[in-house]
Tab-separated table of C-alpha atoms in Angstrom:
chain	number	residue	atom	x	y	z
A	1	MET	CA	-37.817	-128.861	-190.645
A	2	SER	CA	-41.149	-127.418	-189.381
A	3	GLU	CA	-44.029	-126.395	-191.577
A	4	GLU	CA	-43.678	-122.833	-190.360
A	5	SER	CA	-40.122	-122.644	-191.751
A	6	ILE	CA	-41.109	-123.696	-195.256
A	7	ALA	CA	-44.528	-122.074	-195.546
A	8	PRO	CA	-44.668	-119.455	-198.323
A	9	THR	CA	-45.117	-115.830	-197.362
A	10	ALA	CA	-46.548	-112.847	-199.142
A	11	PRO	CA	-44.087	-110.356	-200.667
A	12	GLY	CA	-42.905	-107.869	-198.094
A	13	ARG	CA	-43.869	-110.069	-195.189
A	14	THR	CA	-41.888	-112.403	-192.988
A	15	ALA	CA	-43.100	-115.730	-191.763
A	16	PRO	CA	-43.963	-115.830	-188.042
A	17	PRO	CA	-41.319	-117.523	-186.008
A	18	ALA	CA	-41.886	-121.210	-185.264
A	19	ARG	CA	-41.290	-120.424	-181.586
A	20	ALA	CA	-44.166	-117.941	-181.516
A	21	SER	CA	-46.487	-120.451	-183.173
A	22	ALA	CA	-45.554	-123.087	-180.633
A	23	ALA	CA	-46.115	-120.639	-177.796
A	24	ALA	CA	-49.509	-119.671	-179.164
A	25	ALA	CA	-50.558	-123.336	-179.146
A	26	VAL	CA	-49.841	-123.768	-175.436
A	27	PRO	CA	-52.995	-121.994	-174.118
A	28	SER	CA	-55.127	-124.113	-176.436
A	29	ARG	CA	-53.604	-127.340	-175.173
A	30	ARG	CA	-54.093	-126.154	-171.587
A	31	LEU	CA	-57.702	-125.039	-172.091
A	32	PRO	CA	-59.364	-128.228	-170.692
A	33	ARG	CA	-57.266	-128.004	-167.568
A	34	ARG	CA	-57.971	-124.287	-167.189
A	35	LEU	CA	-61.748	-124.845	-167.547
A	36	ALA	CA	-61.643	-127.698	-165.063
A	37	GLN	CA	-59.698	-125.528	-162.577
A	38	LEU	CA	-62.126	-122.621	-163.049
A	39	TYR	CA	-65.258	-124.540	-162.312
A	40	ALA	CA	-63.779	-126.803	-159.664
A	41	GLY	CA	-62.483	-123.680	-157.886
A	42	LEU	CA	-65.823	-121.899	-158.080
A	43	VAL	CA	-67.760	-124.893	-156.771
A	44	LEU	CA	-65.320	-125.423	-153.957
A	45	TYR	CA	-65.495	-121.745	-153.132
A	46	GLY	CA	-69.283	-122.054	-152.692
A	47	ILE	CA	-68.818	-125.169	-150.569
A	48	SER	CA	-66.218	-123.459	-148.350
A	49	ALA	CA	-68.484	-120.434	-147.908
A	50	ALA	CA	-71.335	-122.722	-146.842
A	51	MET	CA	-69.002	-124.475	-144.378
A	52	MET	CA	-68.210	-121.116	-142.752
A	53	VAL	CA	-71.903	-120.460	-142.398
A	54	ARG	CA	-72.462	-123.819	-140.744
A	55	ALA	CA	-69.415	-123.360	-138.463
A	56	GLY	CA	-71.252	-120.396	-136.953
A	57	LEU	CA	-68.106	-118.540	-135.817
A	58	GLY	CA	-68.234	-115.582	-138.221
A	59	LEU	CA	-68.012	-115.076	-141.984
A	60	ASP	CA	-65.733	-113.262	-144.397
A	61	PRO	CA	-66.644	-109.570	-144.963
A	62	TRP	CA	-68.794	-110.081	-148.056
A	63	GLY	CA	-70.323	-113.170	-146.407
A	64	VAL	CA	-71.403	-111.006	-143.453
A	65	PHE	CA	-73.109	-108.659	-145.893
A	66	HIS	CA	-74.750	-111.445	-147.860
A	67	GLN	CA	-75.980	-113.138	-144.727
A	68	GLY	CA	-77.419	-109.878	-143.361
A	69	LEU	CA	-79.301	-109.248	-146.639
A	70	ALA	CA	-80.591	-112.825	-146.631
A	71	GLU	CA	-81.903	-112.327	-143.065
A	72	ARG	CA	-83.749	-109.193	-144.111
A	73	THR	CA	-85.137	-110.374	-147.452
A	74	GLY	CA	-85.968	-114.006	-146.698
A	75	LEU	CA	-83.922	-115.119	-149.720
A	76	THR	CA	-81.247	-117.785	-149.399
A	77	ILE	CA	-77.720	-116.580	-148.859
A	78	GLY	CA	-76.710	-118.168	-152.178
A	79	VAL	CA	-79.355	-116.273	-154.091
A	80	VAL	CA	-78.306	-113.026	-152.320
A	81	THR	CA	-74.663	-113.743	-153.239
A	82	THR	CA	-75.666	-114.116	-156.896
A	83	ILE	CA	-77.749	-110.962	-156.920
A	84	ALA	CA	-75.047	-108.978	-155.220
A	85	GLY	CA	-72.558	-110.256	-157.731
A	86	VAL	CA	-74.729	-109.035	-160.602
A	87	LEU	CA	-75.103	-105.608	-158.995
A	88	VAL	CA	-71.334	-105.359	-158.421
A	89	LEU	CA	-70.778	-106.392	-162.027
A	90	LEU	CA	-73.037	-103.514	-163.193
A	91	ALA	CA	-70.724	-101.178	-161.262
A	92	TRP	CA	-67.964	-102.249	-163.623
A	93	ILE	CA	-69.641	-100.321	-166.474
A	94	PRO	CA	-68.592	-96.785	-165.442
A	95	LEU	CA	-65.184	-98.209	-164.377
A	96	ARG	CA	-64.725	-99.620	-167.899
A	97	GLN	CA	-63.880	-103.061	-166.611
A	98	ARG	CA	-64.151	-106.033	-169.023
A	99	PRO	CA	-65.585	-109.237	-167.610
A	100	GLY	CA	-64.257	-112.609	-168.683
A	101	LEU	CA	-65.680	-116.102	-168.599
A	102	GLY	CA	-64.482	-116.510	-165.058
A	103	THR	CA	-66.228	-113.273	-163.991
A	104	VAL	CA	-69.629	-114.373	-165.232
A	105	SER	CA	-69.160	-117.927	-164.013
A	106	ASN	CA	-68.200	-116.582	-160.600
A	107	VAL	CA	-71.535	-114.828	-160.313
A	108	LEU	CA	-73.547	-117.854	-161.447
A	109	VAL	CA	-71.791	-120.788	-159.844
A	110	ILE	CA	-70.732	-119.790	-156.314
A	111	GLY	CA	-74.198	-118.933	-155.005
A	112	PHE	CA	-75.691	-122.105	-156.417
A	113	ALA	CA	-72.932	-124.284	-154.931
A	114	MET	CA	-73.346	-122.525	-151.617
A	115	ASP	CA	-77.089	-123.104	-151.400
A	116	ALA	CA	-76.735	-126.743	-152.492
A	117	THR	CA	-74.133	-127.365	-149.751
A	118	LEU	CA	-76.208	-125.608	-147.095
A	119	TYR	CA	-79.167	-127.811	-148.022
A	120	PHE	CA	-77.274	-131.013	-147.146
A	121	LEU	CA	-74.765	-129.777	-144.532
A	122	PRO	CA	-76.001	-129.537	-140.949
A	123	ALA	CA	-74.938	-126.813	-138.547
A	124	ALA	CA	-71.878	-127.568	-136.395
A	125	ARG	CA	-72.662	-127.921	-132.731
A	126	GLY	CA	-70.072	-127.224	-130.067
A	127	LEU	CA	-66.600	-125.749	-130.348
A	128	ALA	CA	-65.033	-129.191	-130.766
A	129	VAL	CA	-66.819	-129.362	-134.153
A	130	GLN	CA	-67.086	-125.667	-135.030
A	131	ILE	CA	-63.371	-124.879	-134.870
A	132	PRO	CA	-62.198	-127.735	-137.137
A	133	ALA	CA	-65.070	-126.893	-139.510
A	134	LEU	CA	-63.930	-123.272	-139.629
A	135	VAL	CA	-60.248	-124.199	-140.207
A	136	ALA	CA	-61.260	-126.620	-142.995
A	137	ALA	CA	-63.467	-123.977	-144.591
A	138	VAL	CA	-60.721	-121.331	-144.633
A	139	VAL	CA	-58.156	-123.760	-146.067
A	140	LEU	CA	-60.631	-125.017	-148.683
A	141	ASN	CA	-61.457	-121.403	-149.603
A	142	GLY	CA	-57.740	-120.700	-150.120
A	143	ALA	CA	-57.430	-123.759	-152.373
A	144	ALA	CA	-60.557	-122.757	-154.317
A	145	THR	CA	-59.248	-119.252	-154.791
A	146	GLY	CA	-55.918	-120.565	-156.066
A	147	LEU	CA	-57.714	-122.880	-158.489
A	148	TYR	CA	-59.968	-120.401	-160.176
A	149	ILE	CA	-57.553	-117.464	-160.243
A	150	ALA	CA	-54.730	-119.604	-161.690
A	151	ALA	CA	-57.123	-120.596	-164.508
A	152	ARG	CA	-56.888	-116.962	-165.737
A	153	PHE	CA	-60.396	-116.441	-167.084
A	154	GLY	CA	-60.940	-113.029	-165.523
A	155	PRO	CA	-61.277	-111.687	-161.964
A	156	GLY	CA	-64.346	-112.124	-159.794
A	157	PRO	CA	-66.835	-109.229	-159.704
A	158	ARG	CA	-65.653	-107.924	-156.364
A	159	ASP	CA	-61.967	-108.132	-157.260
A	160	GLY	CA	-62.790	-106.301	-160.484
A	161	LEU	CA	-64.514	-103.586	-158.499
A	162	MET	CA	-61.411	-103.216	-156.410
A	163	THR	CA	-59.004	-103.028	-159.293
A	164	GLY	CA	-61.302	-100.705	-161.244
A	165	LEU	CA	-61.545	-98.261	-158.368
A	166	HIS	CA	-57.823	-98.537	-157.829
A	167	ARG	CA	-57.210	-97.559	-161.483
A	168	VAL	CA	-59.797	-94.759	-161.593
A	169	THR	CA	-59.003	-93.166	-158.207
A	170	GLY	CA	-55.238	-93.787	-158.117
A	171	ARG	CA	-55.559	-94.997	-154.511
A	172	SER	CA	-53.605	-98.003	-153.336
A	173	ILE	CA	-55.055	-101.520	-153.557
A	174	ARG	CA	-54.783	-101.787	-149.744
A	175	LEU	CA	-56.788	-98.596	-149.193
A	176	VAL	CA	-59.462	-99.406	-151.766
A	177	ARG	CA	-59.876	-102.964	-150.510
A	178	THR	CA	-60.034	-101.853	-146.909
A	179	GLY	CA	-62.585	-99.172	-147.673
A	180	ILE	CA	-64.833	-101.560	-149.555
A	181	GLU	CA	-64.682	-104.292	-146.963
A	182	VAL	CA	-65.148	-102.009	-143.951
A	183	ALA	CA	-68.280	-100.690	-145.665
A	184	VAL	CA	-69.672	-104.186	-146.423
A	185	VAL	CA	-68.888	-105.514	-142.932
A	186	ALA	CA	-70.512	-102.561	-141.254
A	187	SER	CA	-73.557	-102.849	-143.518
A	188	GLY	CA	-73.710	-106.589	-142.908
A	189	VAL	CA	-73.538	-106.234	-139.131
A	190	LEU	CA	-76.366	-103.671	-139.204
A	191	LEU	CA	-78.426	-106.064	-141.279
A	192	GLY	CA	-77.812	-108.972	-138.909
A	193	GLY	CA	-74.800	-110.738	-140.372
A	194	THR	CA	-72.423	-112.725	-138.199
A	195	VAL	CA	-68.965	-111.371	-137.277
A	196	GLY	CA	-66.709	-113.413	-135.041
A	197	VAL	CA	-63.472	-115.246	-134.680
A	198	GLY	CA	-64.061	-116.762	-138.118
A	199	THR	CA	-63.951	-113.314	-139.632
A	200	ILE	CA	-60.540	-112.687	-138.067
A	201	ALA	CA	-59.229	-116.102	-138.951
A	202	TYR	CA	-60.267	-115.569	-142.575
A	203	ALA	CA	-58.582	-112.147	-142.642
A	204	LEU	CA	-55.333	-113.505	-141.346
A	205	GLY	CA	-55.220	-116.798	-143.202
A	206	ILE	CA	-56.689	-116.326	-146.654
A	207	GLY	CA	-53.917	-114.236	-148.120
A	208	PRO	CA	-51.021	-116.606	-147.413
A	209	LEU	CA	-53.233	-119.581	-148.317
A	210	ALA	CA	-54.318	-118.111	-151.642
A	211	GLN	CA	-50.761	-117.185	-152.535
A	212	ALA	CA	-49.564	-120.710	-151.765
A	213	PHE	CA	-52.313	-122.413	-153.780
A	214	LEU	CA	-51.813	-120.009	-156.670
A	215	ARG	CA	-48.293	-121.344	-157.011
A	216	ILE	CA	-49.482	-124.955	-156.671
A	217	PHE	CA	-52.230	-124.640	-159.295
A	218	ALA	CA	-50.378	-122.384	-161.755
A	219	VAL	CA	-50.985	-123.534	-165.336
A	220	PRO	CA	-47.657	-123.620	-167.246
A	221	GLY	CA	-47.744	-121.361	-170.299
A	222	ALA	CA	-51.318	-120.187	-169.670
A	223	GLY	CA	-51.815	-116.486	-170.193
A	224	PRO	CA	-54.935	-114.340	-169.970
A	225	GLU	CA	-58.032	-115.266	-171.923
A	226	ALA	CA	-57.703	-114.300	-175.567
A	227	GLY	CA	-59.093	-110.885	-176.328
A	228	SER	CA	-59.214	-109.747	-172.747
A	229	ASP	CA	-57.165	-107.305	-170.753
A	230	GLU	CA	-57.312	-109.508	-167.716
A	231	ALA	CA	-53.569	-110.020	-167.374
A	232	PRO	CA	-52.740	-106.617	-165.888
A	233	GLU	CA	-55.706	-106.831	-163.510
A	234	SER	CA	-54.705	-110.318	-162.398
A	235	ARG	CA	-51.266	-109.076	-161.542
A	236	VAL	CA	-52.727	-106.135	-159.631
A	237	VAL	CA	-55.049	-108.446	-157.700
A	238	ALA	CA	-52.232	-110.902	-156.926
A	239	ARG	CA	-50.029	-108.098	-155.698
A	240	GLY	CA	-52.869	-106.610	-153.695
A	241	ARG	CA	-53.566	-109.953	-152.023
A	242	ALA	CA	-49.926	-110.455	-151.185
A	243	ALA	CA	-49.531	-106.934	-149.811
A	244	ALA	CA	-52.831	-106.734	-147.936
A	245	GLY	CA	-53.002	-110.298	-146.772
A	246	ALA	CA	-56.154	-111.815	-148.269
A	247	PRO	CA	-58.187	-112.535	-151.436
A	248	ASP	CA	-62.632	-112.080	-153.968
A	249	ALA	CA	-63.550	-113.928	-155.718
A	250	GLU	CA	-63.949	-113.875	-153.976
A	251	ALA	CA	-64.008	-112.303	-151.012
A	252	GLY	CA	-61.080	-110.631	-149.457
A	253	ALA	CA	-61.030	-109.976	-145.816
A	254	GLY	CA	-61.529	-106.903	-143.803
A	255	GLY	CA	-58.652	-104.633	-144.306
A	256	ALA	CA	-56.533	-107.490	-145.316
A	257	ILE	CA	-57.517	-108.780	-148.957
A	258	LEU	CA	-57.941	-113.666	-154.785
A	259	ARG	CA	-61.063	-113.402	-155.318
A	260	GLN	CA	-59.420	-113.677	-159.623
């Protein structure tokens, strides 16, 4: 007989079911794995973004924008990615979005990992090297997206912007995502960012890859972070990625859409 079944209860109250207590303990037991997935995913996301830069065949939509700003400001692309993440996060305030641990970590970790990788990784020379590097970067990005989203610690800042605008405006995820990413790609191109076959490859591949890796890295019994309303948004983001064809966290892909 379990302790829950024999524990005394106050008059007029019923003891919580043992099954509910056991279920509540699952997220706690899974916490180390979830944290490991979160930070492994964010680091790998930064590495994959750096690999796309070094491949030199075009970046994802937000990457085009970040690269263009880096060219204009003289800052590293990782620093620009972090600053842009902070500014996007500020846009959550009027949308009444609630950031989670994953949201804040997304802003802080990806840019750092990206700059660290760029420091050590040389540029790819010749299509025989560039194409495999691009393919590896897109696949790794899909795996990274699956890792950190499956950890369920909150969406990335750009995904939160998408879901927030979707909720406030009533427009479809597809339309909101497409509008945001057309705007950032156009701005990035004007600033000097790189658009190419890599941009198209990312748009076509990241959605199916992210969905596949989300299933692979799903944490059994893990729900949203305690005290957050992340669960509904995660479901919206997942449906949006499946319907539109790509992920944020991060970074969706032009007209097609993680990542979180």
